[in-house]
Amino acid sequence: MPAVGDVAWRLSSTDAEDSEYFDDTWERFLKTIDIAQVRALVLGNGAYGIDCSADEAVRKLVAASDRLTGLKALYLADVTAEECELSWMEQGDVTPVLTAYPRLRELAVRGSTSGLEEDGTGLRLTPLRHEHLRVLRLENGGLPGEVARAVAASDLPALEHLDLWLGQDYYGCTTTLTDLAPVLDGDRLPALRRLGLQNSERQDEIAAAVAGAPVVARLTALHLGLGILSDAGATALLGGQPLTHLDELDLRHHFVSDLMMERVREALEPSGVRVNLDKLDAVDESWGRYTAVGE
């Protein structure tokens, strides 16, 4: 086997509908290697998926926190669409994970919900202070506004990279620009350098808000792709504050015209900005415009 700390350890089960399979996998993991040396951990099928309890996965992680003392990076729910559609995947309260691992540097959470359900299920986060978190990624087909507000209200002095997939109203997105205002205003997240507000039905509105957002002046990378960005959003970006200081502008998966793509490249690439304008492989016009991830 490789040196424990040199790799990311991915734990998954062949049967996501029987949690006992993952229980066995988890126990074998705890007993087989020196988990104090584990630096990166990925939980996949079986911990998350159809009929799996996200709260149980969190309980396992919290219970093992006194042994997983070297953990720096954690990815909750590396599950493919073939295993479970994003909108079917239950997530829960991820606050206990951040509390149990105060030295965690990276947390990625995949899971789409319809918001806070009456039974208390769904992706949740309570505003908190975390001294060491550098990367936070929430991959959703529909991001609840409660979660976006909790992120904006948290005290994360080391956070350098924030990536939020907002998704579609149909799949539970209730996040508004007002919810994101503390991030865009630059009042929070003093170390932020890479910002992603992606996969949105309102990508043009987001682009317009970002065009005048104070936080952009200190960013090195801006990701506004995966949504339904059109010429209107691209025009707003070019008409706002200068973006020539960026190292990277990622707009992939968009509905921008060829002419406007050329305008974006001409405005930014001579200054050294890496611009990603990769389009969809194929567009079925009868579907209209759609985000990269919904269901």
XYZ file of N, CA and C in Angstrom, residues 183-282:
300
model
N -20.553 38.540 0.967
C -19.374 38.035 0.266
C -18.979 38.997 -0.851
N -19.946 39.424 -1.661
C -19.659 40.303 -2.787
C -19.191 41.679 -2.332
N -19.701 42.148 -1.196
C -19.310 43.462 -0.686
C -17.892 43.475 -0.141
N -17.316 42.287 0.053
C -15.969 42.214 0.592
C -15.907 42.406 2.087
N -17.081 42.382 2.754
C -17.104 42.581 4.201
C -16.688 41.332 4.964
N -16.756 40.172 4.303
C -16.413 38.923 4.949
C -15.244 38.271 4.198
N -14.712 37.220 4.768
C -13.711 36.378 4.101
C -12.503 37.200 3.634
N -11.707 37.691 4.545
C -10.599 38.581 4.195
C -9.521 37.940 3.331
N -9.384 36.608 3.365
C -8.335 35.936 2.594
C -8.826 35.447 1.231
N -10.084 35.699 0.903
C -10.669 35.135 -0.320
C -9.943 35.625 -1.569
N -9.545 34.655 -2.415
C -8.870 34.973 -3.674
C -9.514 34.274 -4.871
N -10.258 33.199 -4.631
C -10.908 32.461 -5.720
C -12.390 32.316 -5.371
N -13.252 32.849 -6.256
C -14.693 32.831 -5.986
C -15.429 32.195 -7.151
N -16.266 31.224 -6.835
C -17.129 30.610 -7.832
C -18.586 30.748 -7.436
N -19.376 31.377 -8.273
C -20.837 31.455 -8.126
C -21.384 30.891 -9.419
N -21.663 29.595 -9.429
C -21.837 28.859 -10.676
C -23.170 28.123 -10.729
N -23.409 27.527 -11.917
C -24.514 26.585 -12.100
C -25.864 27.219 -11.754
N -26.081 28.445 -12.218
C -27.277 29.179 -11.811
C -28.185 29.494 -12.998
N -29.488 29.480 -12.709
C -30.479 29.959 -13.673
C -30.418 31.474 -13.801
N -29.821 32.134 -12.828
C -29.730 33.597 -12.826
C -28.286 34.044 -13.041
N -27.583 33.358 -13.904
C -26.165 33.642 -14.099
C -25.926 35.044 -14.634
N -26.836 35.562 -15.460
C -26.681 36.936 -15.957
C -26.795 37.949 -14.820
N -27.746 37.725 -13.911
C -27.895 38.633 -12.767
C -26.673 38.560 -11.866
N -26.155 37.368 -11.679
C -24.959 37.205 -10.857
C -23.779 37.926 -11.501
N -23.634 37.765 -12.820
C -22.534 38.442 -13.527
C -22.640 39.956 -13.371
N -23.853 40.487 -13.460
C -24.045 41.932 -13.315
C -23.685 42.393 -11.905
N -24.045 41.585 -10.906
C -23.713 41.947 -9.526
C -22.206 41.868 -9.289
N -21.581 40.853 -9.839
C -20.142 40.674 -9.682
C -19.378 41.805 -10.365
N -19.914 42.302 -11.473
C -19.227 43.352 -12.234
C -18.938 44.582 -11.389
N -19.760 44.842 -10.382
C -19.537 45.997 -9.526
C -19.195 45.645 -8.094
N -18.905 44.368 -7.831
C -18.687 43.914 -6.458
C -17.281 44.261 -5.968
N -17.153 44.884 -4.812
C -15.826 45.256 -4.290
C -14.872 44.088 -4.111
N -15.409 42.881 -3.823
C -14.534 41.738 -3.554
C -13.691 41.361 -4.767
N -14.158 41.688 -5.977
C -13.480 41.253 -7.198
C -12.071 41.820 -7.299
N -11.851 42.993 -6.768
C -10.548 43.648 -6.882
C -9.432 42.835 -6.246
N -9.749 41.966 -5.281
C -8.694 41.181 -4.638
C -8.713 39.710 -5.049
N -9.521 39.363 -6.044
C -9.560 37.982 -6.510
C -8.470 37.719 -7.537
N -8.037 36.468 -7.591
C -7.160 36.011 -8.672
C -7.905 35.108 -9.648
N -9.032 34.541 -9.223
C -9.811 33.652 -10.095
C -11.292 33.882 -9.842
N -12.064 33.898 -10.926
C -13.505 34.101 -10.866
C -14.174 33.060 -11.750
N -15.068 32.269 -11.162
C -15.754 31.203 -11.884
C -17.251 31.493 -11.916
N -17.768 31.744 -13.103
C -19.191 32.053 -13.291
C -19.804 31.129 -14.330
N -19.264 29.952 -14.470
C -19.734 29.019 -15.487
C -20.788 28.062 -14.980
N -21.070 27.055 -15.798
C -22.007 25.960 -15.521
C -23.465 26.394 -15.520
N -23.716 27.686 -15.759
C -25.090 28.181 -15.735
C -25.561 28.598 -17.107
N -26.488 29.561 -17.139
C -27.083 29.970 -18.411
C -26.638 31.383 -18.778
N -25.355 31.650 -18.560
C -24.801 32.955 -18.920
C -25.026 33.236 -20.402
N -25.486 34.440 -20.708
C -25.744 34.847 -22.091
C -24.947 36.106 -22.407
N -25.193 36.682 -23.579
C -24.512 37.917 -23.962
C -24.771 39.043 -22.961
N -25.960 39.039 -22.342
C -26.292 40.091 -21.384
C -25.336 40.052 -20.191
N -25.085 38.845 -19.672
C -24.172 38.722 -18.546
C -22.742 39.030 -18.928
N -22.318 38.578 -20.097
C -20.959 38.852 -20.556
C -20.751 40.345 -20.780
N -21.766 41.012 -21.327
C -21.690 42.457 -21.535
C -21.565 43.189 -20.206
N -22.315 42.734 -19.206
C -22.239 43.352 -17.887
C -20.842 43.202 -17.295
N -20.231 42.035 -17.469
C -18.878 41.821 -16.957
C -17.880 42.779 -17.611
N -17.966 42.889 -18.934
C -17.034 43.758 -19.652
C -17.280 45.232 -19.341
N -18.498 45.582 -18.994
C -18.827 46.978 -18.713
C -18.608 47.381 -17.273
N -18.228 46.448 -16.426
C -18.019 46.748 -15.018
C -16.575 47.093 -14.721
N -16.167 46.778 -13.523
C -14.795 47.081 -13.107
C -13.799 46.255 -13.912
N -12.551 46.698 -13.993
C -11.555 45.939 -14.756
C -11.358 44.533 -14.182
N -11.181 43.577 -15.095
C -10.929 42.191 -14.706
C -9.543 41.731 -15.150
N -8.745 42.674 -15.629
C -7.449 42.322 -16.199
C -6.442 41.878 -15.152
N -6.754 42.064 -13.873
C -5.855 41.613 -12.809
C -6.021 40.123 -12.514
N -7.091 39.512 -13.025
C -7.359 38.102 -12.749
C -6.338 37.201 -13.433
N -6.039 36.087 -12.799
C -5.281 35.034 -13.466
C -6.205 34.169 -14.312
N -7.469 34.037 -13.862
C -8.386 33.097 -14.521
C -9.823 33.591 -14.451
N -10.529 33.506 -15.580
C -11.969 33.735 -15.653
C -12.594 32.522 -16.316
N -13.393 31.782 -15.566
C -13.982 30.533 -16.056
C -15.478 30.742 -16.299
N -15.870 30.671 -17.562
C -17.282 30.842 -17.948
C -17.817 29.597 -18.653
N -17.141 28.484 -18.539
C -17.504 27.282 -19.305
C -18.941 26.852 -19.046
N -19.511 26.242 -20.061
C -20.940 25.888 -20.131
C -21.762 27.176 -20.068
N -21.994 27.751 -21.246
C -22.658 29.053 -21.313
C -23.491 29.113 -22.591
N -24.157 30.243 -22.760
C -24.980 30.479 -23.945
C -24.611 31.834 -24.558
N -23.339 32.123 -24.558
C -22.798 33.362 -25.101
C -22.530 33.175 -26.591
N -22.820 34.200 -27.375
C -22.626 34.122 -28.822
C -21.143 34.113 -29.175
N -20.836 33.657 -30.386
C -19.445 33.622 -30.841
C -18.839 35.025 -30.867
N -19.638 36.007 -31.286
C -19.143 37.377 -31.345
C -18.782 37.893 -29.953
N -19.637 37.627 -28.992
C -19.365 38.093 -27.638
C -18.194 37.340 -27.022
N -18.052 36.065 -27.322
C -16.886 35.325 -26.832
C -15.598 35.970 -27.322
N -15.608 36.392 -28.579
C -14.416 37.037 -29.125
C -14.145 38.358 -28.414
N -15.186 39.099 -28.091
C -15.014 40.358 -27.363
C -14.398 40.126 -25.984
N -14.862 39.077 -25.300
C -14.320 38.768 -23.972
C -12.839 38.419 -24.081
N -12.502 37.585 -25.049
C -11.093 37.193 -25.226
C -10.220 38.409 -25.546
N -10.687 39.247 -26.441
C -9.901 40.417 -26.837
C -9.700 41.385 -25.671
N -10.680 41.449 -24.774
C -10.592 42.381 -23.653
C -9.660 41.876 -22.555
N -9.520 40.556 -22.400
C -8.830 40.025 -21.228
C -7.560 39.247 -21.530
N -7.550 38.488 -22.592
C -6.402 37.613 -22.831
C -5.100 38.370 -23.079
N -5.107 39.541 -23.727
C -3.837 40.261 -23.884
C -3.192 40.654 -22.557
N -3.984 40.718 -21.482
C -3.445 41.051 -20.163
C -2.981 39.815 -19.407
N -3.092 38.662 -20.040
C -2.630 37.433 -19.411
C -3.698 36.655 -18.670
N -4.967 37.052 -18.769
C -6.048 36.337 -18.110
C -6.342 35.045 -18.886
N -6.371 33.924 -18.198
C -6.776 32.658 -18.813
C -8.305 32.625 -18.825
N -8.875 32.657 -20.010
C -10.332 32.697 -20.148
C -10.821 31.344 -20.652
N -11.716 30.723 -19.900
C -12.321 29.452 -20.302
C -13.731 29.736 -20.805
N -13.920 29.601 -22.106
C -15.221 29.825 -22.734
C -15.704 28.560 -23.432
N -15.314 27.408 -22.911
C -15.754 26.150 -23.499
C -17.275 26.093 -23.504
N -17.837 25.755 -24.676
C -19.288 25.696 -24.807
C -19.778 24.278 -24.589
N -21.072 24.123 -24.569
C -21.670 22.803 -24.491
C -21.282 21.995 -25.716
N -21.148 20.694 -25.527
C -20.828 19.831 -26.669
C -21.932 19.896 -27.721
N -23.171 19.929 -27.265
C -24.305 20.017 -28.184
C -25.455 20.697 -27.455
